Coordinates of C-alpha atoms in Angstrom, one line a residue:
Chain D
X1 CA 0.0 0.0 0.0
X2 CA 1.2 3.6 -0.5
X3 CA 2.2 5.5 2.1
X4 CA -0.4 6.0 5.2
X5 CA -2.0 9.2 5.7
X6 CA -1.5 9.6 9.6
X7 CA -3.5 12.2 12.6
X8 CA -1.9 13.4 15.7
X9 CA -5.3 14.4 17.0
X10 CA -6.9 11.8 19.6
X11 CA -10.2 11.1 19.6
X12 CA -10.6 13.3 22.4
X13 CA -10.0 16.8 20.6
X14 CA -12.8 15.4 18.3
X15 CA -15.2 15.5 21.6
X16 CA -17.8 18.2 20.8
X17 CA -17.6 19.6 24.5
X18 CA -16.9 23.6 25.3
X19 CA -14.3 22.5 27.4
X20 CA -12.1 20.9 25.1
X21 CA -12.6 24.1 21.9
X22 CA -11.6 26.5 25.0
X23 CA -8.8 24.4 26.0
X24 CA -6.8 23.5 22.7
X25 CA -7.1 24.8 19.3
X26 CA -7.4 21.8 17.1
X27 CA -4.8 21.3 14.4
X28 CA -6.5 19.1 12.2
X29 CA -6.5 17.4 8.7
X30 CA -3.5 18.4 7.5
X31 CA 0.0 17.5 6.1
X32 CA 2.9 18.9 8.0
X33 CA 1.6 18.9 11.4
X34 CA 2.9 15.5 12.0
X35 CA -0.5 13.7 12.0
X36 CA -0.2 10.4 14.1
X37 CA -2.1 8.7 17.0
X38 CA -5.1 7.2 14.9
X39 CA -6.9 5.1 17.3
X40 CA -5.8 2.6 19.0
X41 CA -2.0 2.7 16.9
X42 CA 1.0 3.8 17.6
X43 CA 2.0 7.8 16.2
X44 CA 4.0 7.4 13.6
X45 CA 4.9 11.5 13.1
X46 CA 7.7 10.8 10.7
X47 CA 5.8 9.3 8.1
X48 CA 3.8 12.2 7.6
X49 CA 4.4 14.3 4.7
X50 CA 6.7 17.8 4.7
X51 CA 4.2 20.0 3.6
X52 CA 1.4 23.5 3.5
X53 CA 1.7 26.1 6.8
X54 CA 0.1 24.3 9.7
X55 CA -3.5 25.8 10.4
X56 CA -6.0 25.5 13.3
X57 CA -9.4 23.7 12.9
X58 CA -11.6 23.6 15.4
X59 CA -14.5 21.0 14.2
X60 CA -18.1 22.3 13.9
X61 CA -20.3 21.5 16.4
X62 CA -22.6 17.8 16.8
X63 CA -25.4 20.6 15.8
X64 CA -24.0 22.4 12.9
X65 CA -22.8 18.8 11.4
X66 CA -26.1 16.7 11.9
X67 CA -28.6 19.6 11.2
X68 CA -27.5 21.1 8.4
X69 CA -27.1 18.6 5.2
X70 CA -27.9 17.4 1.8
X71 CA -29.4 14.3 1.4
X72 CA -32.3 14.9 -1.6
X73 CA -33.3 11.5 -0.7
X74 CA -35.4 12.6 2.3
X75 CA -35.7 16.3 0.6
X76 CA -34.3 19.2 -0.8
X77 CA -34.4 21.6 2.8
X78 CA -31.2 21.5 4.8
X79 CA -32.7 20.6 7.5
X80 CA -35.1 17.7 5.7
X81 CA -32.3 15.1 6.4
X82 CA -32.5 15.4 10.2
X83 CA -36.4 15.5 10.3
X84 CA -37.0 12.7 8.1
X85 CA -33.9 10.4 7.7
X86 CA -34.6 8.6 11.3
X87 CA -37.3 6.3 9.4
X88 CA -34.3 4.7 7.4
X89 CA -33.6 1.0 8.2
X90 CA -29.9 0.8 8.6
X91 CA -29.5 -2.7 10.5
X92 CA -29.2 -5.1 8.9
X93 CA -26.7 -3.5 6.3
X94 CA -24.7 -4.8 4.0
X95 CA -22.5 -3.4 0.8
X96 CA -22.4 -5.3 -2.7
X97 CA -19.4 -5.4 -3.6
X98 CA -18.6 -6.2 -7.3
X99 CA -17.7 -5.5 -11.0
X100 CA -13.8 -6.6 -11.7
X101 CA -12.8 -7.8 -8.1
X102 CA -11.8 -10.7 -7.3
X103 CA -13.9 -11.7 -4.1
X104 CA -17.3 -10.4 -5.4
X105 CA -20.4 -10.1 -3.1
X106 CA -22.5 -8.6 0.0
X107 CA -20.7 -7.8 2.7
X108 CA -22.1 -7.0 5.7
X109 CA -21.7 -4.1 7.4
X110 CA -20.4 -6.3 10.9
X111 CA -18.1 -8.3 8.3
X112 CA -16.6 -5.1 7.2
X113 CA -16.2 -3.4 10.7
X114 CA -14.7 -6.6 11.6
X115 CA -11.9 -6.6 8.9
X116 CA -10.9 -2.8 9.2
X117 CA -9.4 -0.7 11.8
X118 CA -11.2 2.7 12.7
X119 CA -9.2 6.1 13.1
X120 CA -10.1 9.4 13.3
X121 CA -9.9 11.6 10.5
X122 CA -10.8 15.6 11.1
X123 CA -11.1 17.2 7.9
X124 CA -12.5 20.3 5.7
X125 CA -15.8 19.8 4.7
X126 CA -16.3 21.9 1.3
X127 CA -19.9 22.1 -0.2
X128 CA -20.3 22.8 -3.6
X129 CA -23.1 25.5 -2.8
X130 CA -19.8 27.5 -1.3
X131 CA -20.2 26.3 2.1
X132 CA -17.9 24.6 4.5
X133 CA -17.3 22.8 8.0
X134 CA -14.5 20.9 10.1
X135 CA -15.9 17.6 10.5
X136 CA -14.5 14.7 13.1
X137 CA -15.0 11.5 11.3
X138 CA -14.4 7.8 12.2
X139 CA -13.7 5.3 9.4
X140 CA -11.3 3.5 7.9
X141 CA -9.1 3.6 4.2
X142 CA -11.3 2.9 1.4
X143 CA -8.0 1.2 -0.2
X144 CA -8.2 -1.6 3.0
X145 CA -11.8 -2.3 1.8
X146 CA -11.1 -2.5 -1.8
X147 CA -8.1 -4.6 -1.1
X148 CA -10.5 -7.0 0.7
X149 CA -12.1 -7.3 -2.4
X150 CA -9.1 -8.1 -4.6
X151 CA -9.2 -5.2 -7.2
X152 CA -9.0 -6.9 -10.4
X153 CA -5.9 -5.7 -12.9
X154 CA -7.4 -3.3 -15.3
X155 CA -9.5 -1.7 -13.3
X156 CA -9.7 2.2 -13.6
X157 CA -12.5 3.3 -12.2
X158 CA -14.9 2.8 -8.3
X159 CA -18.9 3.3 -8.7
X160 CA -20.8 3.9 -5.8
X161 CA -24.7 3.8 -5.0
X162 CA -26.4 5.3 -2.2
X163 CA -29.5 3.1 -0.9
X164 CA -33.0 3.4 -3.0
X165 CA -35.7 2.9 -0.8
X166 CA -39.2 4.9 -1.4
X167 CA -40.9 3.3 1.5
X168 CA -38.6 5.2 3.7
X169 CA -37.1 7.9 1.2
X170 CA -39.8 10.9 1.2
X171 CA -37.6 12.9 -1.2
X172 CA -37.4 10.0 -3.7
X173 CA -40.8 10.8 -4.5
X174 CA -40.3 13.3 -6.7
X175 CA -37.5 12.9 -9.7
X176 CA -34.9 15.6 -8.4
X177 CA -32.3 13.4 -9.1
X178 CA -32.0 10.1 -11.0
X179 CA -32.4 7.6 -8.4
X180 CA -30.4 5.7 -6.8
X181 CA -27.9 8.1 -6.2
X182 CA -24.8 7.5 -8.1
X183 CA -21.1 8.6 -7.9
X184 CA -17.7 7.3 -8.4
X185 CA -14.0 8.3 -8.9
X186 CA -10.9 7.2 -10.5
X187 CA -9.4 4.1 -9.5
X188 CA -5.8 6.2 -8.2
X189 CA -8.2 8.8 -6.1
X190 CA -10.1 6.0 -4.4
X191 CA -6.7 4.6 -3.3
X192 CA -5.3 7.8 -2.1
X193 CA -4.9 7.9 2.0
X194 CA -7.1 10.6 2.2
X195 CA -9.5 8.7 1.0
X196 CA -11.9 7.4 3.7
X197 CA -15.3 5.3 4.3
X198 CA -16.9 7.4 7.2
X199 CA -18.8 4.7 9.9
X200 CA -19.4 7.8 12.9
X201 CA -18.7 11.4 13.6
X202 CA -17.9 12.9 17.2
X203 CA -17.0 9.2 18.4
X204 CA -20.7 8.2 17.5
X205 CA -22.1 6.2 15.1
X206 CA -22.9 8.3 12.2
X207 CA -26.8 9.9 12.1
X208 CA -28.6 8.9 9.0
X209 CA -28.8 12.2 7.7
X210 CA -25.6 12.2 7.5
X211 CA -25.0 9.0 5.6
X212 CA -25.5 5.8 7.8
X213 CA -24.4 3.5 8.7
X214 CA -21.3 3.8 6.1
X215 CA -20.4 6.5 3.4
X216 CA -17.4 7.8 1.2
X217 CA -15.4 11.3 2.7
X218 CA -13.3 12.3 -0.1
X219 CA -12.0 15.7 1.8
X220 CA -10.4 17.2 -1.4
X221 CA -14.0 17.3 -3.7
X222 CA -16.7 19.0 -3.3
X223 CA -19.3 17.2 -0.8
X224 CA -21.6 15.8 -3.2
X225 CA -18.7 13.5 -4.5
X226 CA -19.0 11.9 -0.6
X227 CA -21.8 9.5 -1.3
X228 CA -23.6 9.1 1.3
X229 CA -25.9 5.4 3.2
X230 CA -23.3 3.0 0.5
X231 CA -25.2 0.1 -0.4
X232 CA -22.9 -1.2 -3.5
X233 CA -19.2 -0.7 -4.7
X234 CA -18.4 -1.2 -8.2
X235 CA -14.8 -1.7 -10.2
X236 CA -14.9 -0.9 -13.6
X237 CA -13.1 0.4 -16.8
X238 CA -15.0 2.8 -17.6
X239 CA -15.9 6.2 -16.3
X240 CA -19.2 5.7 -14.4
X241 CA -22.3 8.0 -14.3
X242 CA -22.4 10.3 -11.3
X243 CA -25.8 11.7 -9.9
X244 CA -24.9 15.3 -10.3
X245 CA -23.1 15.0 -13.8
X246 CA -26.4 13.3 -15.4
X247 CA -28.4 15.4 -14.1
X248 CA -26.3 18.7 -15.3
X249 CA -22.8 18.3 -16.3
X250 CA -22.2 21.4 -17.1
X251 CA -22.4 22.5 -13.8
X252 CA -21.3 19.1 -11.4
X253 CA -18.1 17.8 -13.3
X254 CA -17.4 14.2 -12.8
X255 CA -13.6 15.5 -10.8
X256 CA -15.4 18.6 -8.9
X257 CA -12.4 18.8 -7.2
X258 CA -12.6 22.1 -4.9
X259 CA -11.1 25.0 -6.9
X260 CA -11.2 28.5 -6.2
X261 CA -10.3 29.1 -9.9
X262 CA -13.1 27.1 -11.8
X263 CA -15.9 28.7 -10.9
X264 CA -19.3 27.0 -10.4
X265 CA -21.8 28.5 -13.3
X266 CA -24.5 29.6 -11.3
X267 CA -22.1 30.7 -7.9
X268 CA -18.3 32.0 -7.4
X269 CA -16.0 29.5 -5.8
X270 CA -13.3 31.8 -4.4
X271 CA -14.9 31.8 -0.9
X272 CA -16.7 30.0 1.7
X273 CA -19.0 30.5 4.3
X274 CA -18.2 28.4 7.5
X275 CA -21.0 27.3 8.7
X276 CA -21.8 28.5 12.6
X277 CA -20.4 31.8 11.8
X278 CA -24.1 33.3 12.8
X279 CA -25.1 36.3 11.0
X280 CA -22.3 38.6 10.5
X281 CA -19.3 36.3 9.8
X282 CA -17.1 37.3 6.9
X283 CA -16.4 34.7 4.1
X284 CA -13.2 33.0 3.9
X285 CA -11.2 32.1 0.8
X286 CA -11.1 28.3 -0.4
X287 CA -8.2 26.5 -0.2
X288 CA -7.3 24.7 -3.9
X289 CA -8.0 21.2 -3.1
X290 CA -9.9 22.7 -0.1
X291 CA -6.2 22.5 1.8
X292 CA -5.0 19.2 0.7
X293 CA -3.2 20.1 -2.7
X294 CA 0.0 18.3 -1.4
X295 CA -1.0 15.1 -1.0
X296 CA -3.6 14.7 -4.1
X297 CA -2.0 17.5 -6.7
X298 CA 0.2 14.9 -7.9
X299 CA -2.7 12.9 -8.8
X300 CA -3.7 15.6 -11.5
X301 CA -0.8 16.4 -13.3
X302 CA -1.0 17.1 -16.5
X303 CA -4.5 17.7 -16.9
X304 CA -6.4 20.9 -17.8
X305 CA -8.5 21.5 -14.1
X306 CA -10.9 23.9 -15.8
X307 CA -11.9 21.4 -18.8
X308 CA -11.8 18.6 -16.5
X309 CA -13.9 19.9 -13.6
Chain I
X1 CA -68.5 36.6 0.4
X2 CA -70.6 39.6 2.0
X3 CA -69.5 38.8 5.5
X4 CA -65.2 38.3 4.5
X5 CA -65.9 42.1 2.2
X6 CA -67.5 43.5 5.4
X7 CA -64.4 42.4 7.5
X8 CA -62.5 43.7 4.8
X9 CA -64.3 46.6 5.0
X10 CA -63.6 47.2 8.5
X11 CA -59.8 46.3 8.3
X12 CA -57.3 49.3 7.9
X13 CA -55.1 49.8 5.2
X14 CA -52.3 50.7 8.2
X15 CA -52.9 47.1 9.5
X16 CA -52.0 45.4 6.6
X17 CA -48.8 47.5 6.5
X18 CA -48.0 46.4 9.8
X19 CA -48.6 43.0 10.3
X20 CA -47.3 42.5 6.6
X21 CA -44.0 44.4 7.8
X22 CA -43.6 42.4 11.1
X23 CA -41.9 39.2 9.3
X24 CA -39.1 41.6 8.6
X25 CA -37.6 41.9 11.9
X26 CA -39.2 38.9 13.4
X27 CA -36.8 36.6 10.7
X28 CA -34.0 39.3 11.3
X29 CA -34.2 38.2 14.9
X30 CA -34.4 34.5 14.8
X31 CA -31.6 34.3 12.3
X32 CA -29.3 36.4 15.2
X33 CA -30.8 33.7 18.2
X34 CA -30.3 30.7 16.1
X35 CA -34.1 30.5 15.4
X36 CA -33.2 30.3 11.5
X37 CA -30.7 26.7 12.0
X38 CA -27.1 26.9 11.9
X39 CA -26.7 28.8 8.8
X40 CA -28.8 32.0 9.0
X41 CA -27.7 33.7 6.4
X42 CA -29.2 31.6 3.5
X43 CA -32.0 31.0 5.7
X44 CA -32.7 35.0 6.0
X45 CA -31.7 35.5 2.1
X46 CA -34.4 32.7 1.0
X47 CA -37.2 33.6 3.6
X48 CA -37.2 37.5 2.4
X49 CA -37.0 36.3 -1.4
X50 CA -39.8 33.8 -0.7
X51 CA -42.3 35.8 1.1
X52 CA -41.4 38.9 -1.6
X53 CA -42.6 36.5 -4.2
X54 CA -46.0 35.5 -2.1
X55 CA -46.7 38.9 -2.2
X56 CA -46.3 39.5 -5.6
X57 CA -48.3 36.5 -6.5
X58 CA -51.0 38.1 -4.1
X59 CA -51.0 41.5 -5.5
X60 CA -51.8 39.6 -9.2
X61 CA -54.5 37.5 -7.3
X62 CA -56.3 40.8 -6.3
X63 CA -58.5 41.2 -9.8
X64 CA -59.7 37.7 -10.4
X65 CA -60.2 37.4 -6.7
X66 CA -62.7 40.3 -7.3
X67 CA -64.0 39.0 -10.2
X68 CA -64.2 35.1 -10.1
X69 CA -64.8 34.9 -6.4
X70 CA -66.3 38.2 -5.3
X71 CA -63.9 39.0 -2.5
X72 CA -62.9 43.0 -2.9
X73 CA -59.3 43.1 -1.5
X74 CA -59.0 46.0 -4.0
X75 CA -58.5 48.5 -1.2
X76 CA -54.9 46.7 -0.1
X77 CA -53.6 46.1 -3.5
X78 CA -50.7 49.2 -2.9
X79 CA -50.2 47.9 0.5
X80 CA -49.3 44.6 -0.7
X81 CA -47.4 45.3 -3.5
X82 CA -45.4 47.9 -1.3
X83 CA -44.5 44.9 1.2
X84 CA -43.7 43.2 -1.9
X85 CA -41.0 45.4 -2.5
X86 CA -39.4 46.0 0.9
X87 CA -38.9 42.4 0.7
X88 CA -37.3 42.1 -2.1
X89 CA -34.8 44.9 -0.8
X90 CA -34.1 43.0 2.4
X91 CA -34.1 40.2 -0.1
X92 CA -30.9 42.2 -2.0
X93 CA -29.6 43.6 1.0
X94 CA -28.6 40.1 2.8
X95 CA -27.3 38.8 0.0
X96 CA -25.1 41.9 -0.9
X97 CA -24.2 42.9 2.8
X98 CA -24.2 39.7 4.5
X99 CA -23.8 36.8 2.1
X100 CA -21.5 37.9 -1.1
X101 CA -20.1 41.0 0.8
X102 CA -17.6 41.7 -1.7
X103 CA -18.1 44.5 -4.0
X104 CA -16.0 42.9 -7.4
X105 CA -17.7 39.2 -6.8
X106 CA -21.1 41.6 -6.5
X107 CA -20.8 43.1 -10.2
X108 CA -18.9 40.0 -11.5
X109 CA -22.6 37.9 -10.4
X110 CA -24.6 40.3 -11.8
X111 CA -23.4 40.3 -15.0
X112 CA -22.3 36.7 -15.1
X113 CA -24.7 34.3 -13.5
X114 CA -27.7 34.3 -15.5
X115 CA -30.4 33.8 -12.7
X116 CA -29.0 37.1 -10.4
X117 CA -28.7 38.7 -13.9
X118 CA -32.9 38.0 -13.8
X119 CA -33.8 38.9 -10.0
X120 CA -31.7 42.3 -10.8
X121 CA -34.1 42.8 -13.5
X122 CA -36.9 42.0 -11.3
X123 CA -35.4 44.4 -8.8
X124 CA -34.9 47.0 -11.2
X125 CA -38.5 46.7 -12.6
X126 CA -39.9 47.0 -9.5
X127 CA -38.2 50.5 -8.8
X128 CA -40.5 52.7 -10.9
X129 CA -43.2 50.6 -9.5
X130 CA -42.6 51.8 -6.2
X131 CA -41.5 55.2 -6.1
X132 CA -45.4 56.1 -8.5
X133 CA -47.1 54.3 -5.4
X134 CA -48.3 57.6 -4.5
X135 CA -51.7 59.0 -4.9
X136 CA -50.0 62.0 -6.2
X137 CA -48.0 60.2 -9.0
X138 CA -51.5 58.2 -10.1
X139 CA -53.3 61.3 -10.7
X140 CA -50.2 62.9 -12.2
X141 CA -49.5 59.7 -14.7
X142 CA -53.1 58.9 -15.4
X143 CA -53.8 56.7 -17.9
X144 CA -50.0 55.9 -17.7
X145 CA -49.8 54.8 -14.8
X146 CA -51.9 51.5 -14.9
X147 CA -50.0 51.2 -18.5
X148 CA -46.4 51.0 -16.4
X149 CA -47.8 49.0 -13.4
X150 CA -48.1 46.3 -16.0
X151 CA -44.4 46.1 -15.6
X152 CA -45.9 44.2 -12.6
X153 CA -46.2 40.9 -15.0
X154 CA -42.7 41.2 -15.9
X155 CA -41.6 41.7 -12.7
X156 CA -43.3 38.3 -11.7
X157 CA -42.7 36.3 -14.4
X158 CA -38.5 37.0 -13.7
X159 CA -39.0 36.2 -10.0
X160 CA -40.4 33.3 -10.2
X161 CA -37.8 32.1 -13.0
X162 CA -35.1 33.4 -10.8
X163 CA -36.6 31.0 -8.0
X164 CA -36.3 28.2 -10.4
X165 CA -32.9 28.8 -12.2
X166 CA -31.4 28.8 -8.1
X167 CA -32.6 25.5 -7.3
X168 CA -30.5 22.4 -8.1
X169 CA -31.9 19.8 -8.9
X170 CA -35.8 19.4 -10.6
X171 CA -37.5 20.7 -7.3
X172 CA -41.3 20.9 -7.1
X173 CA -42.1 24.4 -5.1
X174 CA -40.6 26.8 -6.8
X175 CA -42.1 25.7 -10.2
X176 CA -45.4 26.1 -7.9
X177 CA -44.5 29.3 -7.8
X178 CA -43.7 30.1 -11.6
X179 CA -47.2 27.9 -12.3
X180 CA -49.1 30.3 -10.2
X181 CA -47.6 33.6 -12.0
X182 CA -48.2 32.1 -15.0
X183 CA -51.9 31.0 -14.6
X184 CA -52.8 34.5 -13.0
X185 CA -51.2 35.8 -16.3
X186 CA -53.2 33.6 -18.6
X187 CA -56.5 34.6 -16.6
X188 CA -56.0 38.4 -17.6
X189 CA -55.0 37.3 -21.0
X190 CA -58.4 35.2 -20.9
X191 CA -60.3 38.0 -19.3
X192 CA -58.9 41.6 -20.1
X193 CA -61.6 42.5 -22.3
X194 CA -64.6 41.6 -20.4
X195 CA -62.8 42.7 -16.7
X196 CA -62.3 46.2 -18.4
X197 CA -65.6 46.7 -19.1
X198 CA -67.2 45.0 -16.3
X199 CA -64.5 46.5 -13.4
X200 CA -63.2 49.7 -15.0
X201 CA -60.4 49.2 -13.3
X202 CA -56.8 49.1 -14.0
X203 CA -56.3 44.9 -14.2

C-alpha cells in the first residue's frame, strides 16, 4: 500500500464539549503537522508528509454537522435530512461489492467493521453550494476495503450507490435526481490515503442524515462526491455515471475537485462560508484542493482542471 | 363573500402595512438567536425572497379574486405590493451585505450568472413601480400609470424564474410558484376585455 495518511489528533480533541474548543485549538486534517495517533495505533509522526503552513481547525459542532445537510433522498431543505432520515432502516446492512474484483459479493456491514481498523480523520468539509465545516469523522481507508475485495488488474474506475428505498425515502418521491444516487472516482483517487469510508462522527455512530451506517469522505472534492448510506461498490473500466453529472454536467463535473479558480456557473468559488459563523461572519477564501493540494495535486498532473472539472 | 368584504371593509389599510412588515424583523431576529438553523444567512436571504414572491403573486391574485370569487381586497392592493418590495430589498440587501459581501464578486454575479442577472431585472423593474405608489404620482401619470404598473407581470414572471434557475436539482415548489404567476397571467389574457368593461379598473 502507498504510504499511510497519519492524525496526531486523539479522539478526544474530536469530543464536541466547550471545554475541550476553549482548552486546545485543534490542528487538524493536514499535512505537515505530524499527523499520528489514529486510534488505537502507535504515532508514527515521521511518516507524515513535509508539507502546506500548519493551520488550526476547530470541528463544527454535533449541531452544525447533523442539522444542516444534503441528502435529496429525504428532501431538498437542509434541514429535511434530520427531520425525516430517522425512518431509514440501517441494521441489517450490507455493501455489494462487485464488477472486476476478485472476491465479489454482500458484505455486511459487521463483516466489514470486523476486517478494518477505525481512526479518526478531522477534515475540511467543502460544499459545492460554497459552504464549509470541520468535520470529526471515524472510518477507515477505502484502499483496505477495496483490497479485501481483490481489485482486479485493469481496473480504472470505483462506482458507488447510495440506498434506494421509497418506502422510507420521502424525497425520492419526486425525480430531483435520477435515483439511486450514483457517484464514483478514478481508481488512483479511491486509493489515495485521504480517502476514507466514514462509519461515525464525534466518536458516534454516524446519524442517517448524514449517511449511515457507512459512506465515502473524499475531503479534497466537493461534498456531493461523498456519497452518502453505500449500499454497493463497483470496479470498472469505464468512467461511471455520477448523480450530479447526469443530471447537469455542465455544472457538477465528474472530478469537482474544490477550486477557487473554476468557478461554479450559477455561484463564485473563491470563498466559503463556515458554517456557525451566525449572522455577520465574513467569508473565507477556499483552499485549492480545499487545503490538501500536497497530498492529491500529484494525482492531476498534466490535466487541464478547468476542462476537466 | 358579504361577510369576508364587510371584515374587509372594516380592516385598515395601516394594519395590513403592519402585520405585513412584522416578518421583517421577526426573521431578522431568529436568524441572530439561532431561530433560522445553523446557517442563517441563507435561511434570512431565502425567507425575504420567498415571502417577496407570495406577495407579488397576491398583488396579481387581487382582480380575479374580485371577479371570479367576489372577494374585494382592492382596497390593499398598494399595500401589498409595497410589502412586496421592501422584501425584495431585504431580499438584496442580505445577500449583498451579509452573504456575497464583496463589492467585485457583487458586479462579476450580476453580470455573469444568469439567474441574479434575472432577479436584478426583477429588482430593477420594480423601482419605478414603487416610487409612483403615490396617490400624487396616479393622478399625475393617469392613464400611464396602470400602462407602467403592468411592468408588474414582468416583474413576476423573472421572479419566479429566478426561484427556479437557483434550485439544483428538478424541485417541485418553486415551479409552484412560476405555475401560479403564469396561470394568473393567462387569466387576464383570458379576461382583459370583459374585466375592463365590467371593473373599470386598471387589471
Amino acid at each position: 500500500m502507498a504510504r499511510r495518511w497519519t492524525n496526531d489528533l486523539t479522539y478526544a480533541d474530536a469530543t464536541p464539549q466547550a471545554a475541550f474548543w476553549n482548552r486546545r485549538r485543534i490542528m487538524a486534517g493536514l499535512a505537515g503537522s505530524g499527523l499520528a495517533a489514529a486510534l488505537g495505533s502507535q504515532a508514527q509522526a515521521d511518516l507524515a508528509p513535509a508539507g502546506q503552513a500548519e493551520q488550526a481547525l476547530e470541528p463544527n459542532t454535533w449541531e452544525e454537522v447533523t442539522s444542516y445537510c444534503n441528502f435529496y433522498e429525504f428532501g431538498t431543505g437542509k434541514g429535511d435530512p434530520s427531520e425525516y432520515a430517522g425512518r431509514m432502516t440501517t441494521d441489517p446492512w450490507s455493501v455489494a461489492i462487485d464488477g472486476m474484483v476478485d472476491n465479489p459479493g454482500d458484505y455486511s456491514f459487521e463483516q466489514i467493521l470486523g476486517e478494518m481498523t477505525l481512526e479518526e480523520r478531522i477534515y475540511r468539509f467543502r460544499c459545492v453550494e460554497a459552504w464549509s465545516m470541520v468535520v470529526p469523522w471515524q472510518g477507515f481507508e477505502l484502499a483496505d476495503l477495496l483490497n479485501l475485495a481483490g481489485v482486479q488488474e485493469g481496473a480504472k474506475y470505483v462506482a458507488f450507490e447510495t440506498l434506494y428505498r421509497p418506502s422510507e425515502m420521502p424525497g425520492t418521491a419526486y425525480k430531483v435526481l435520477d435515483w439511486p444516487y450514483r457517484e464514483g472516482l478514478r481508481l488512483d483517487e479511491a486509493m489515495h490515503p485521504l480517502t476514507i469510508m466514514a462509519t461515525g462522527i464525534f466518536g458516534e455512530p454516524l446519524p442517517n442524515q448524514n449517511g449511515a451506517p457507512l459512506r465515502l469522505v473524499v475531503p479534497w472534492k466537493y461534498g456531493f462526491k461523498s456519497i452518502k448510506s453505500v449500499v454497493r461498490i463497483t470496479l470498472t473500466d469505464e468512467e461511471p455515471q455520477t448523480s450530479w453529472n447526469m443530471a447537469n454536467p455542465r455544472e457538477y463535473g465528474f472530478y469537482s475537485n474544490v477550486n477557487p479558480d473554476v468557478s461554479h456557473p450559477r455561484w463564485s468559488q473563491a470563498s466559503e462560508r463556515r458554517i456557525g459563523g451566525g449572522l455577520f461572519a465574513r467569508r473565507q477564501p477556499t483552499l485549492m484542493f480545499n487545503g490538501y493540494e500536497a497530498e492529491v495535486a500529484a494525482l492531476y498532473e498534466g490535466m487541464d482542471l478547468s476542462e476537466y472539472f | 363573500m358579504g361577510f369576508a368584504n364587510q371584515l374587509v371593509r372594516r380592516l385598515p389599510v395601516w394594519a395590513v402595512y403592519l402585520l405585513g412588515a412584522l416578518p421583517a424583523p421577526w426573521l431578522f431576529y431568529l436568524g441572530l438567536t439561532g431561530g433560522l438553523g445553523v446557517e442563517p444567512v441563507r435561511a434570512l436571504e431565502h425567507e425575504y425572497g420567498k415571502l417577496a414572491l407570495q406577495l407579488l403573486i397576491l398583488t396579481l391574485a387581487i382582480s380575479p379574486m374580485r371577479r371570479l370569487l367576489g372577494l374585494n381586497l382592492l382596497k390593499f392592493r398598494r399595500a401589498v405590493g409595497l410589502l412586496c418590495f421592501f422584501y425584495v430589498l431585504c431580499h438584496l440587501l442580505v445577500w449583498l451585505v451579509l452573504d456575497v459581501q464583496i463589492l467585485g464578486q457583487i458586479l462579476t454575479d450580476i453580470a455573469k450568472r444568469p439567474y441574479i442577472t434575472i432577479g436584478m431585472g426583477a429588482f430593477v423593474l420594480m423601482l419605478p413601480l414603487a416610487l409612483t405608489s403615490s396617490n400624487l404620482a396616479v393622478r399625475k401619470l393617469g392613464r400611464a400609470w396602470s400602462r407602467l404598473h403592468r411592468l408588474t407581470y414582468a416583474a413576476a414572471v423573472l421572479g419566479a424564474a429566478h426561484y427556479v434557475m437557483l434550485s439544483k436539482g428538478f424541485q417541485i415548489e418553486p415551479l409552484i410558484y412560476l405555475g401560479l404567476v403564469l396561470f394568473l397571467l393567462a387569466l387576464r389574457l383570458a379576461g382583459s376585455r370583459w374585466l375592463r368593461q365590467a371593473a373599470g379598473v386598471g387589471v
